[in-house]
Coordinates of C-alpha atoms and ligand atoms in Angstrom, one line a residue:
X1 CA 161.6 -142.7 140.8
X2 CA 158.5 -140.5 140.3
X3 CA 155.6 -142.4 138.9
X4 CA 152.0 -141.3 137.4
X5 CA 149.6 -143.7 138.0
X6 CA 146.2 -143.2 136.1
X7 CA 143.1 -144.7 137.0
X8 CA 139.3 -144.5 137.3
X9 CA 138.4 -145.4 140.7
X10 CA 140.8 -145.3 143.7
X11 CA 140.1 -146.9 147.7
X12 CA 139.1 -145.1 149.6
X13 CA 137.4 -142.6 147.7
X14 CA 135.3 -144.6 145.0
X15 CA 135.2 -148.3 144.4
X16 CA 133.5 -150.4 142.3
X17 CA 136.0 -153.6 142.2
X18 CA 139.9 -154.8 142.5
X19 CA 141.5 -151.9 140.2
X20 CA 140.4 -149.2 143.2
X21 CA 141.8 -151.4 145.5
X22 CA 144.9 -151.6 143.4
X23 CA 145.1 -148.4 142.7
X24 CA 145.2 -147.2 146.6
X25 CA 146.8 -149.8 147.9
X26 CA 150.5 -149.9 145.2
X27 CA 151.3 -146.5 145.8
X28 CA 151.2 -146.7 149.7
X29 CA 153.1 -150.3 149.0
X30 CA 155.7 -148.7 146.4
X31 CA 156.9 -146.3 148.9
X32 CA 159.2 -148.7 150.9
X33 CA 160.7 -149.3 147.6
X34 CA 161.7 -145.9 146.4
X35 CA 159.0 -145.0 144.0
X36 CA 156.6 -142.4 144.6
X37 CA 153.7 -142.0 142.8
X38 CA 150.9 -139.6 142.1
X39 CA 147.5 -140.7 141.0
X40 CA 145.2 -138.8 138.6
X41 CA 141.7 -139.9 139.0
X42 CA 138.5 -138.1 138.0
X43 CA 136.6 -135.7 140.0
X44 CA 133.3 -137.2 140.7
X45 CA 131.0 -135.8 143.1
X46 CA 132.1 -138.3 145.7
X47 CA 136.0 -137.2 145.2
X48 CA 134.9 -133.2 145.5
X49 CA 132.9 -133.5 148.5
X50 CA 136.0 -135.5 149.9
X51 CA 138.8 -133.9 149.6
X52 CA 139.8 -131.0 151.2
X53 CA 142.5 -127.9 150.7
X54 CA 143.5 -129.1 147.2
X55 CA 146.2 -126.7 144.9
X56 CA 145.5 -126.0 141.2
X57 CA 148.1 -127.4 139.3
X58 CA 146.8 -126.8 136.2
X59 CA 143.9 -125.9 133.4
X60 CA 142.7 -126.6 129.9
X61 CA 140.5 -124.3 128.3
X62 CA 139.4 -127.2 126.5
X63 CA 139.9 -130.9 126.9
X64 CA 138.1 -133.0 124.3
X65 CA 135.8 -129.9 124.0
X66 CA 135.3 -129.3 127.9
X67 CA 137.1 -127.2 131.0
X68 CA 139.3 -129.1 133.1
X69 CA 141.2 -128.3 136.1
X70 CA 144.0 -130.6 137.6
X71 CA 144.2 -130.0 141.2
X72 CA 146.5 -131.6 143.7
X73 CA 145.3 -133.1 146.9
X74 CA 146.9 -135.4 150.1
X75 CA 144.6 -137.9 151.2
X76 CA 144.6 -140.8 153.5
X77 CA 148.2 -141.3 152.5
X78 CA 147.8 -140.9 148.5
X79 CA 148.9 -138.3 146.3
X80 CA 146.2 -137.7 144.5
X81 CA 145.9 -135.3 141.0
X82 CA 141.8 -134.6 140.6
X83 CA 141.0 -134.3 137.0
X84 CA 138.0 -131.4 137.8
X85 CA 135.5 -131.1 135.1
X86 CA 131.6 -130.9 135.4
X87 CA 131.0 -131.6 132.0
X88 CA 132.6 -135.0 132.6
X89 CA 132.4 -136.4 135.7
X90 CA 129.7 -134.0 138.4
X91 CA 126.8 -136.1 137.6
X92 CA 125.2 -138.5 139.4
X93 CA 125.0 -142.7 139.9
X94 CA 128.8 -144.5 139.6
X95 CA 132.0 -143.7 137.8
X96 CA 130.2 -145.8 134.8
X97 CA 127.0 -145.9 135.0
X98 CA 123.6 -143.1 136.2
X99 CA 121.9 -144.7 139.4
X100 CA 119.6 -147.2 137.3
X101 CA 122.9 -148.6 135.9
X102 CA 123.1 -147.6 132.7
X103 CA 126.1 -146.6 131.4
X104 CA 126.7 -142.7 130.5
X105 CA 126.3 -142.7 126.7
X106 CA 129.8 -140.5 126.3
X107 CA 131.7 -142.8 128.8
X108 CA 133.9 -142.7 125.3
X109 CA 134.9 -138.8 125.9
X110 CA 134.9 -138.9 129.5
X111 CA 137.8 -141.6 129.7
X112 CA 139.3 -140.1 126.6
X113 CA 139.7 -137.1 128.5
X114 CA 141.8 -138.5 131.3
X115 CA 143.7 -140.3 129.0
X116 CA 145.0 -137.4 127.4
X117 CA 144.7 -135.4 130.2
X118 CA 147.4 -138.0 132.0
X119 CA 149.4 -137.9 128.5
X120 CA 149.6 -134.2 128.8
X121 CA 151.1 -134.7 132.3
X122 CA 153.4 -137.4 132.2
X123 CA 155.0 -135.4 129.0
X124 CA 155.7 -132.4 131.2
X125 CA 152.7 -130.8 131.2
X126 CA 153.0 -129.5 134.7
X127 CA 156.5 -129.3 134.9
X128 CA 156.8 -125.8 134.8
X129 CA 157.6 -123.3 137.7
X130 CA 158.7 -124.3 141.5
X131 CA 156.4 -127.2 141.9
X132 CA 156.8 -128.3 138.8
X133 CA 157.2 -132.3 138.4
X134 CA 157.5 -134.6 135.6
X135 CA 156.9 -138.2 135.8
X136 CA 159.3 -140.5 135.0
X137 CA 157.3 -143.4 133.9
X138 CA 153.3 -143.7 133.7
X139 CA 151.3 -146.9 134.8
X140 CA 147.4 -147.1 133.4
X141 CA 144.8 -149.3 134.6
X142 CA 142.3 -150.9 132.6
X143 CA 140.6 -149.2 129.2
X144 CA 139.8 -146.6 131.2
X145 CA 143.3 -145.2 131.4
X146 CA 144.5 -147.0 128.4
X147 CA 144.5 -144.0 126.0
X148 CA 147.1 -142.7 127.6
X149 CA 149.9 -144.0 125.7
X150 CA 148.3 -143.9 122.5
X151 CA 148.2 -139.8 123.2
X152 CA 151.5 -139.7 123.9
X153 CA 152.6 -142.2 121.2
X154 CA 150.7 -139.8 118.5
X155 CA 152.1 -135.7 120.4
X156 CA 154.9 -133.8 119.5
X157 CA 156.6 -134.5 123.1
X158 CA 158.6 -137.5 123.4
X159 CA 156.7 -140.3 125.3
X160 CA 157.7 -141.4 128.4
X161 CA 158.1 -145.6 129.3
X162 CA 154.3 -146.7 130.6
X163 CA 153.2 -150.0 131.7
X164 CA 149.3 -150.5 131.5
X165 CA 147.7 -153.3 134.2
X166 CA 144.9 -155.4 132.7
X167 CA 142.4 -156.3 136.0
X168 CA 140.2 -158.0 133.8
X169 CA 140.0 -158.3 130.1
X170 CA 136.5 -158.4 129.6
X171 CA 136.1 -154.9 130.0
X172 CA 137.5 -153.4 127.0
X173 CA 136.2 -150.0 126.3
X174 CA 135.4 -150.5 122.6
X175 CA 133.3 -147.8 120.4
X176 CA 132.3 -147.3 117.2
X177 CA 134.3 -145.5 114.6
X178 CA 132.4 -142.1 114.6
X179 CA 133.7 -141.5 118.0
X180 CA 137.3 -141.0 115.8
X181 CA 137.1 -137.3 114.7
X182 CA 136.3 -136.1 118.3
X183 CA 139.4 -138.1 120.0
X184 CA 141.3 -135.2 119.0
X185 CA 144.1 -137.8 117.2
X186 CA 145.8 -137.3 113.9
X187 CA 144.1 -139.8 110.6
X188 CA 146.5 -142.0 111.0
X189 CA 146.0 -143.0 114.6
X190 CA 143.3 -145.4 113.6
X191 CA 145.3 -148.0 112.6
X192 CA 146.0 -151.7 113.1
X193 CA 148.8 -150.3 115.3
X194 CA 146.8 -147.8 117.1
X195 CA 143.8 -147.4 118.4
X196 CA 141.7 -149.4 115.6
X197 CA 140.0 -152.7 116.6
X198 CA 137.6 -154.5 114.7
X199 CA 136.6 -151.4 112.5
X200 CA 135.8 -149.4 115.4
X201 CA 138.0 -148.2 118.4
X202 CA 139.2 -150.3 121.2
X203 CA 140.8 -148.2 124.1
X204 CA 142.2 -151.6 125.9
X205 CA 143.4 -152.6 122.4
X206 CA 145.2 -149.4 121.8
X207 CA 146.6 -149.4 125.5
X208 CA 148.0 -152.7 125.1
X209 CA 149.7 -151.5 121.2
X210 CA 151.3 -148.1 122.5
X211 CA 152.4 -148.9 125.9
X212 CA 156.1 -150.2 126.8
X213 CA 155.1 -152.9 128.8
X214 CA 151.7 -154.8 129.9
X215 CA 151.1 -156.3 133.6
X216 CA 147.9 -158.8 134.7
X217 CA 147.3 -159.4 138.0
X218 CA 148.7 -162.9 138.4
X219 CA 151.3 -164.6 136.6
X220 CA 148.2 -167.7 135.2
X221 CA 146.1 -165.1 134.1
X222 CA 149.3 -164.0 132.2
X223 CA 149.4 -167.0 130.5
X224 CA 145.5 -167.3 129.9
X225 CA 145.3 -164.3 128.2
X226 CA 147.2 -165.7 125.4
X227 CA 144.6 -168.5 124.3
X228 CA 141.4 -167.6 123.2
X229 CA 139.4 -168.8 125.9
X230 CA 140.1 -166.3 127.9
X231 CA 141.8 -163.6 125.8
X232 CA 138.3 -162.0 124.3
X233 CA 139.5 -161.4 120.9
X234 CA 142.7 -159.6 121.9
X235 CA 144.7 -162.9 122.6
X236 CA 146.8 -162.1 119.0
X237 CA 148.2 -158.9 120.1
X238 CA 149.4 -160.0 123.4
X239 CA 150.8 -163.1 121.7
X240 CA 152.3 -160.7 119.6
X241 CA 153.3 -158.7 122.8
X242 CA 154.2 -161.8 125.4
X243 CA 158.1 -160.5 125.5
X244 CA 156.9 -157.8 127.6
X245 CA 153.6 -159.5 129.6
X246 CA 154.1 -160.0 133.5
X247 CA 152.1 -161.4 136.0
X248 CA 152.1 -160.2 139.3
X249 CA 149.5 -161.0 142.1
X250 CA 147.7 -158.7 144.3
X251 CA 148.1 -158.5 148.4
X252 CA 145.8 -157.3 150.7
X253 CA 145.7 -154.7 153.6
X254 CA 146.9 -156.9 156.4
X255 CA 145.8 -154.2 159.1
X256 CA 141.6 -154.1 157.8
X257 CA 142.3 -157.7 157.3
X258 CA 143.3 -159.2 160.7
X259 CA 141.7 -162.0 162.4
X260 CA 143.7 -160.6 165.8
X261 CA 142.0 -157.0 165.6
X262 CA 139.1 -157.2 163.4
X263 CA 136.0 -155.4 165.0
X264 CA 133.5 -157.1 162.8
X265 CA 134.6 -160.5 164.0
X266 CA 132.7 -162.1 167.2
X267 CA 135.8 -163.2 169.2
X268 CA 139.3 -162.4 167.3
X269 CA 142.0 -165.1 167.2
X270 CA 145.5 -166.2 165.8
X271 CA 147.0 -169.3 164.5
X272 CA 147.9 -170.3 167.9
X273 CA 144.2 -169.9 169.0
X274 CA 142.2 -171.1 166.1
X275 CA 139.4 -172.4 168.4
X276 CA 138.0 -168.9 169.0
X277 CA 136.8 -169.3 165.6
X278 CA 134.0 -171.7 167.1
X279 CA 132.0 -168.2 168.4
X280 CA 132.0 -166.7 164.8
X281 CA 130.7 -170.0 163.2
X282 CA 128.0 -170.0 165.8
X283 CA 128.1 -166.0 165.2
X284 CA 127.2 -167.0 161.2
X285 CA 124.7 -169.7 161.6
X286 CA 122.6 -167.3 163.7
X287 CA 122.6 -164.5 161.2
X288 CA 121.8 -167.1 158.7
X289 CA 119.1 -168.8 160.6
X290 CA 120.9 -172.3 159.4
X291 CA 121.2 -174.9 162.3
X292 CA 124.1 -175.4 164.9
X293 CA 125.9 -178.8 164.5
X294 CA 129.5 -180.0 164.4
X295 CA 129.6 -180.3 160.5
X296 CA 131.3 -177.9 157.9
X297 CA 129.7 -174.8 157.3
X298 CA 131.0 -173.7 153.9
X299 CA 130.3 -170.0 152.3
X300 CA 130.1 -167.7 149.1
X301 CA 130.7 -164.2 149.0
X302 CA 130.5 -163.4 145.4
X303 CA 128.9 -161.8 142.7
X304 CA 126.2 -164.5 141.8
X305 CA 127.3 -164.6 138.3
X306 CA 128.3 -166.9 135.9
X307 CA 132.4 -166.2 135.6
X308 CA 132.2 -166.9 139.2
X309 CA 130.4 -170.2 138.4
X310 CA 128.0 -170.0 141.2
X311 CA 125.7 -172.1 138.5
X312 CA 127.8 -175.0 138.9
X313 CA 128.0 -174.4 142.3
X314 CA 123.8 -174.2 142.7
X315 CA 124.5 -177.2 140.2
X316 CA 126.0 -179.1 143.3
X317 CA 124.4 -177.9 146.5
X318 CA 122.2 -181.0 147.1
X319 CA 125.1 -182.7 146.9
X320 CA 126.9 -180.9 149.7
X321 CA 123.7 -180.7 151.9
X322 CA 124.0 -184.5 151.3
X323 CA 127.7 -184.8 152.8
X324 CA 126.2 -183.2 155.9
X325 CA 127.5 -179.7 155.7
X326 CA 125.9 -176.2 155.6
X327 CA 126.1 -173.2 152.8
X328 CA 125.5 -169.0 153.9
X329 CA 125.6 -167.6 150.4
X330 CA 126.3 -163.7 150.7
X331 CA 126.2 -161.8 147.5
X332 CA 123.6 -160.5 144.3
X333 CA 123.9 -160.6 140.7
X334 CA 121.6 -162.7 138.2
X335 CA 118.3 -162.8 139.0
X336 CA 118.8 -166.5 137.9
X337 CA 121.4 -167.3 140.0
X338 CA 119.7 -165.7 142.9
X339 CA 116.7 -167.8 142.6
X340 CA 118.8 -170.7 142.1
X341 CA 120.2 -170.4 145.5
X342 CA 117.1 -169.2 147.3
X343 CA 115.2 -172.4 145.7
X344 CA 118.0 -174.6 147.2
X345 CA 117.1 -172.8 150.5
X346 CA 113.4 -173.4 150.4
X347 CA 114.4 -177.0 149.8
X348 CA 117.1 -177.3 152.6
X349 CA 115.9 -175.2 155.4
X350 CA 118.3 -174.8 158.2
X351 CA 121.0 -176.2 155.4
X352 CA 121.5 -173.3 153.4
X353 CA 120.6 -170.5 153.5
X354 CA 120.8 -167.1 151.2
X355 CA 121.0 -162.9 151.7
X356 CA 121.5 -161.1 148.6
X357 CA 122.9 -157.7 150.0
X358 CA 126.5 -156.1 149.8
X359 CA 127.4 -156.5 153.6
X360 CA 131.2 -155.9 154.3
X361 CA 131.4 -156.3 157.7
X362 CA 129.3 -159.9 157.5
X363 CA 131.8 -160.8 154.9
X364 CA 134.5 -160.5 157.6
X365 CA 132.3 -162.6 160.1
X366 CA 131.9 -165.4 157.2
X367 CA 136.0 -165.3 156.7
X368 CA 136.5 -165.4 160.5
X369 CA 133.4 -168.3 160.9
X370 CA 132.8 -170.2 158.0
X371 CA 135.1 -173.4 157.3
X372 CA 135.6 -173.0 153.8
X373 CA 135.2 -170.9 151.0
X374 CA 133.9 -171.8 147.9
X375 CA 134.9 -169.7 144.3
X376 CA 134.3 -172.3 141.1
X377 CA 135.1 -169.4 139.3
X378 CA 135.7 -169.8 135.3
X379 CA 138.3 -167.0 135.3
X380 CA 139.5 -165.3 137.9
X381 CA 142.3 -162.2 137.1
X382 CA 143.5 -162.0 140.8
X383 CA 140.5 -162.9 143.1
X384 CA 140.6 -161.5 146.5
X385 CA 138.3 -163.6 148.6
X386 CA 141.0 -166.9 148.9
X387 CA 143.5 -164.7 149.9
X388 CA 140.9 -163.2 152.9
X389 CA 140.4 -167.2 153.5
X390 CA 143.7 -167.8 153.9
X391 CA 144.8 -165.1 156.1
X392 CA 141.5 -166.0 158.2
X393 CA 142.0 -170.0 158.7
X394 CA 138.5 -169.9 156.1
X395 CA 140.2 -172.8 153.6
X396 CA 139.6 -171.9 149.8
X397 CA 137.4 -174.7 147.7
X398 CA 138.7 -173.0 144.4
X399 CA 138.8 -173.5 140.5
X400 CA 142.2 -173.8 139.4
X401 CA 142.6 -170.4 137.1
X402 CA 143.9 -167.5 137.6
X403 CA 144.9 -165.9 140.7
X404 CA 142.9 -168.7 142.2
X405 CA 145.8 -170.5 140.9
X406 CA 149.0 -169.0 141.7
X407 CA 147.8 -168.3 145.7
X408 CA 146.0 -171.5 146.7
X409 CA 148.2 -174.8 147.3
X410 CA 145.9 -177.9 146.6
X411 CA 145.4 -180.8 149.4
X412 CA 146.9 -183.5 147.1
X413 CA 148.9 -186.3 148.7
X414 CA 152.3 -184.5 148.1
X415 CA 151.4 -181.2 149.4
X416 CA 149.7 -182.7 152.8
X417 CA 152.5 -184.8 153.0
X418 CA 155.3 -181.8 153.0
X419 CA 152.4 -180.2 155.5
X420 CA 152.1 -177.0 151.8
X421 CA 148.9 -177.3 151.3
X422 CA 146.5 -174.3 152.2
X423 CA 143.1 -175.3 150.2
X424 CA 141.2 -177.6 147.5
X425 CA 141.5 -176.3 144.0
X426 CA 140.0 -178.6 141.0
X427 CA 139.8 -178.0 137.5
X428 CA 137.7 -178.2 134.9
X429 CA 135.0 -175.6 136.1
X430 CA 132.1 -178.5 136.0
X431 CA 128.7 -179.0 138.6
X432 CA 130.9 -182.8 138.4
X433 CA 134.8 -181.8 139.3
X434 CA 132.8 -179.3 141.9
X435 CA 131.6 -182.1 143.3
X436 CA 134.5 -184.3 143.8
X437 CA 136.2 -180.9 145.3
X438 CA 133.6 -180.7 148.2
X439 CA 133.6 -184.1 148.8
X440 CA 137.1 -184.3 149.2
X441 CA 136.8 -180.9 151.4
X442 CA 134.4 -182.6 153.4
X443 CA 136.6 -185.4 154.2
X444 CA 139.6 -183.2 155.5
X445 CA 137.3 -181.4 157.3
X446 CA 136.7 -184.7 159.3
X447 CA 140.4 -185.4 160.1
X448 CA 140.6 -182.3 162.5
X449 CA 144.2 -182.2 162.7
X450 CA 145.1 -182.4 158.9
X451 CA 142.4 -179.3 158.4
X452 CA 144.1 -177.2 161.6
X453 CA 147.2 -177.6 159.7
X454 CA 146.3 -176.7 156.3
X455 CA 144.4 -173.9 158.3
X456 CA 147.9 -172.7 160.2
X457 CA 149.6 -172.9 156.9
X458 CA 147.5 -171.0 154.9
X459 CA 147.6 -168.1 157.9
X460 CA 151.2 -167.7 157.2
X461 CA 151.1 -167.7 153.6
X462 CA 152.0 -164.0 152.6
X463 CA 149.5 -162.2 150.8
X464 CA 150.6 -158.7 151.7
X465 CA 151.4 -156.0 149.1
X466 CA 155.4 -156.2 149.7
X467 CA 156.2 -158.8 147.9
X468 CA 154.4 -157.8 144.7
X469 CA 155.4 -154.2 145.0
X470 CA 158.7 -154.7 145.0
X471 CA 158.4 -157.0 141.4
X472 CA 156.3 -153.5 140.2
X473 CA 159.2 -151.1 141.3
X474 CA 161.9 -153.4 139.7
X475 CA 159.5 -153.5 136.5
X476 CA 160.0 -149.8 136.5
X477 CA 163.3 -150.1 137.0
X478 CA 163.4 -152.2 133.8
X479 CA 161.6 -150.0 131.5
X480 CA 163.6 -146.5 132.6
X481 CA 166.6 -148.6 132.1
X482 CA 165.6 -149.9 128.7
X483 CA 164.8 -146.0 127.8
X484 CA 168.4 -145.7 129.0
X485 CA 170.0 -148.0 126.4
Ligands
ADP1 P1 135.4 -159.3 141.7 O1 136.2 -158.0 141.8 O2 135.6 -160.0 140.3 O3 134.0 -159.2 142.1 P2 137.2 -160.2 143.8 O4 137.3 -161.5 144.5 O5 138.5 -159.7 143.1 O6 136.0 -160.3 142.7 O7 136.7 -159.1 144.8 C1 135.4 -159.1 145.3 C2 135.4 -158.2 146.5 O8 134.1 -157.9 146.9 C3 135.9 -158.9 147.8 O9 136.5 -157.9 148.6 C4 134.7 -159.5 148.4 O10 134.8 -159.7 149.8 C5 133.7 -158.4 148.1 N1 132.3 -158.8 148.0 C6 131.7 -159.5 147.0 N2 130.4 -159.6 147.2 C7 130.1 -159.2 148.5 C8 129.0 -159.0 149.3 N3 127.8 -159.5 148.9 N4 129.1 -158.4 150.5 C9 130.3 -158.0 150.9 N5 131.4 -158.1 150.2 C10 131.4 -158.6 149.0

């Protein structure tokens, strides 16, 4: 099965959260399961310096008013189609946004133009000639990509069975109605049942309408999009659309994630050897500057922002300085938040203690060190950080939504009892159920063999990419066979 997978940032080339992870990680995952898949992403200055000896597949004279070239490249495993226009995407600062962080004013034509570039595609527009090659299914990612399969829904050729992955609903690509005449669609495209939301355009909105089938990235979330809560306005059409909403969890890269091999790790170890783990905590407290003792030493790595609840958390950190453990917060967001933490610091020197910097190779110290994790987050799509925990013996303190949900087994009686449970979850997101969560964190901590255990079992729980790519590849196999019928 041949497979066009559309998306606006791809690992390793340019990352700015889980869907480039997502999107370089499924089609190396897909290939053990007969589906291969090429990925068209944009050429941004960091792609073109990259890449190397790529073929020119194809051209337009004139995509949404500007020259693009699709060229055809191999790297690091990926199959990679580079959507090459200046006009679009040789600029600099992020995929999104210039280097202050402001987001490029015609973001709107920019993803329009991979959209229909990728529509143009999976309808055979480069099937032509020896190498030619035709899709047979297309998956999008977020708004970014979502347009494709309203511009094949609205072209002469016939469209082809998509699937569009929602990594997290907030983000929903939504413009103003004047944007309309340029989108190169015919009038009656901006409908209720196309691309029209709210009396402007939603590109998530029409993604969600036009594709054949819609995928989150964990079966809760699945189910939380449908309430308001969490469903940001477009809770109605994927009520409307549940028949064909899955849920299917992310994995990680077992090899850059490996306790055993990892080179940012002080002294690597295994399930069987879990005391190594002793060198990294000391390892963190240094870096830290908090004190050495016997007690838990608990950290965040997190955006300091409010859907990852770090103000309940700052809510409760006197409270868990009180139980006698420690906190190493790594991470930066909202100015708020960050003084929040670093006030809690200044009160509890040697307690807790704060750096506000992107550091990846810390963050796999802190999994390999720290005794717990804590993510109170107030909606989580996937979350990746409990499922580093768990494959680093790190036990996740985590809110009970989302992905959180469907990959952390709570310490209740039951679950200790049948020797399951691989964390702490509590619900709701409150300073007060946060609380209650650390304390009871605190007192597994001090029964050494219950934690080892929940410790051992979460190192075998499987959070590898098989399992869910092999639930994608039979989704595909579902859609081309409902095309069939
Ligand atoms: P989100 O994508 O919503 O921020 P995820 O849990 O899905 O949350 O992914 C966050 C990723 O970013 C994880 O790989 C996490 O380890 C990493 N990360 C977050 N903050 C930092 C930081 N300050 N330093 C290093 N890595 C970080």
């Amino acid at each position: 099965m041949q497979v066009l997978s559309v998306a606006s940032e791809v690992y390793p080339l340019v990352k700015t959260g889980g869907l480039a992870d997502v999107a370089g990680a499924l089609p190396l995952a897909l290939k053990g399961h007969g589906v291969s898949v090429k990925t068209l992403m944009p050429g941004y200055p960091a792609v073109m310096g990259t890449i190397r000896n790529a073929t020119l597949r194809m051209s337009f004279e004139s995509l949404l008013g500007a020259k693009a070239d699709v060229l055809e490249v191999e790297h690091q495993g990926l199959d990679l189609l580079i959507l090459d226009s200046p006009t679009f995407f040789d600029r600099p600062g992020g995929p999104y946004a210039d280097a202050a962080g402001k987001d490029h004013v015609d973001n709107w034509r920019r993803f329009a133009a991979l959209s229909k570039a990728g529509a143009v595609i999976a309808q055979g527009g480069m099937a032509e000639g020896k190498t030619g090659w035709q899709p047979d299914i297309v998956h999008l990612h977020d708004w970014q990509s979502a347009m494709v399969s309203a511009y094949m829904r609205y072209a002469a050729e016939p469209e082809i069975p998509s699937l569009i992955t929602i990594h997290n609903i907030a983000f929903q690509g939504r413009f103003g109605a004047d944007i309309f005449p340029y989108l190169e669609l015919p009038p009656h495209a901006l409908d209720i049942d196309g691309i029209e939301y709210f009396g402007g355009v939603g590109y998530l909105k029409a993604g969600l309408q036009t594709s054949s089938a819609i995928s989150t990235v964990s079966p809760s979330y699945a189910e939380e999009i449908l309430t308001p809560e969490f469903g940001m306005g477009l809770e109605g059409l994927l009520a409307y659309r549940a028949a064909d909403l899955h849920g299917i969890v992310n994995g990680i890269d077992p090899d850059i994630w490996n306790p055993a091999t990892d080179r940012a790790v002080q002294s690597n170890y295994t399930a069987a050897t879990l005391k190594a783990r002793a060198e990294n905590k000391q390892a963190v407290a240094e870096r830290f500057r908090l004190d050495q003792d016997e007690g838990p030493l608990f950290c965040v790595v997190s955006r300091l922002t409010w859907q990852k609840g770090m103000d309940i958390l700052a809510e409760a950190v006197d409270d868990l300085v009180a139980l006698g453990a420690r906190l190493a917060v790594l991470g930066s967001g909202d100015k708020v938040l960050e003084d929040a933490f670093h006030a809690a610091a200044t009160r509890h020197p040697g307690r807790v203690s704060v750096l506000s910097a992107y550091d990846e190779p810390l963050s796999h110290l802190m999994q390999a060190g720290c005794d717990a994790i804590i993510i109170p987050s107030r909606f989580e799509p996937c979350g990746l950080t409990q499922l580093y925990g768990l494959r680093y013996g790190c036990i996740p303190v985590v809110a009970r939504t989302g992905g959180l949900n469907d990959t952390v087994i709570d310490a209740n009686p039951a679950a200790l009892a049948a020797r399951t449970a691989t964390g702490v979850s509590f619900g709701p997101v409150t300073a007060e159920s946060l609380r209650r969560a650390l304390r009871r964190a605190v007192r597994l901590y001090s029964e050494p063999k219950v934690w080892t255990q929940m410790q051992k079992q979460g190192m075998k729980s499987d959070v590898s990419w098989e399992k869910s790519a092999g639930l994608y590849a039979g989704l595909f196999q579902n859609l081309l066979a409902r095309k069939g019928s």
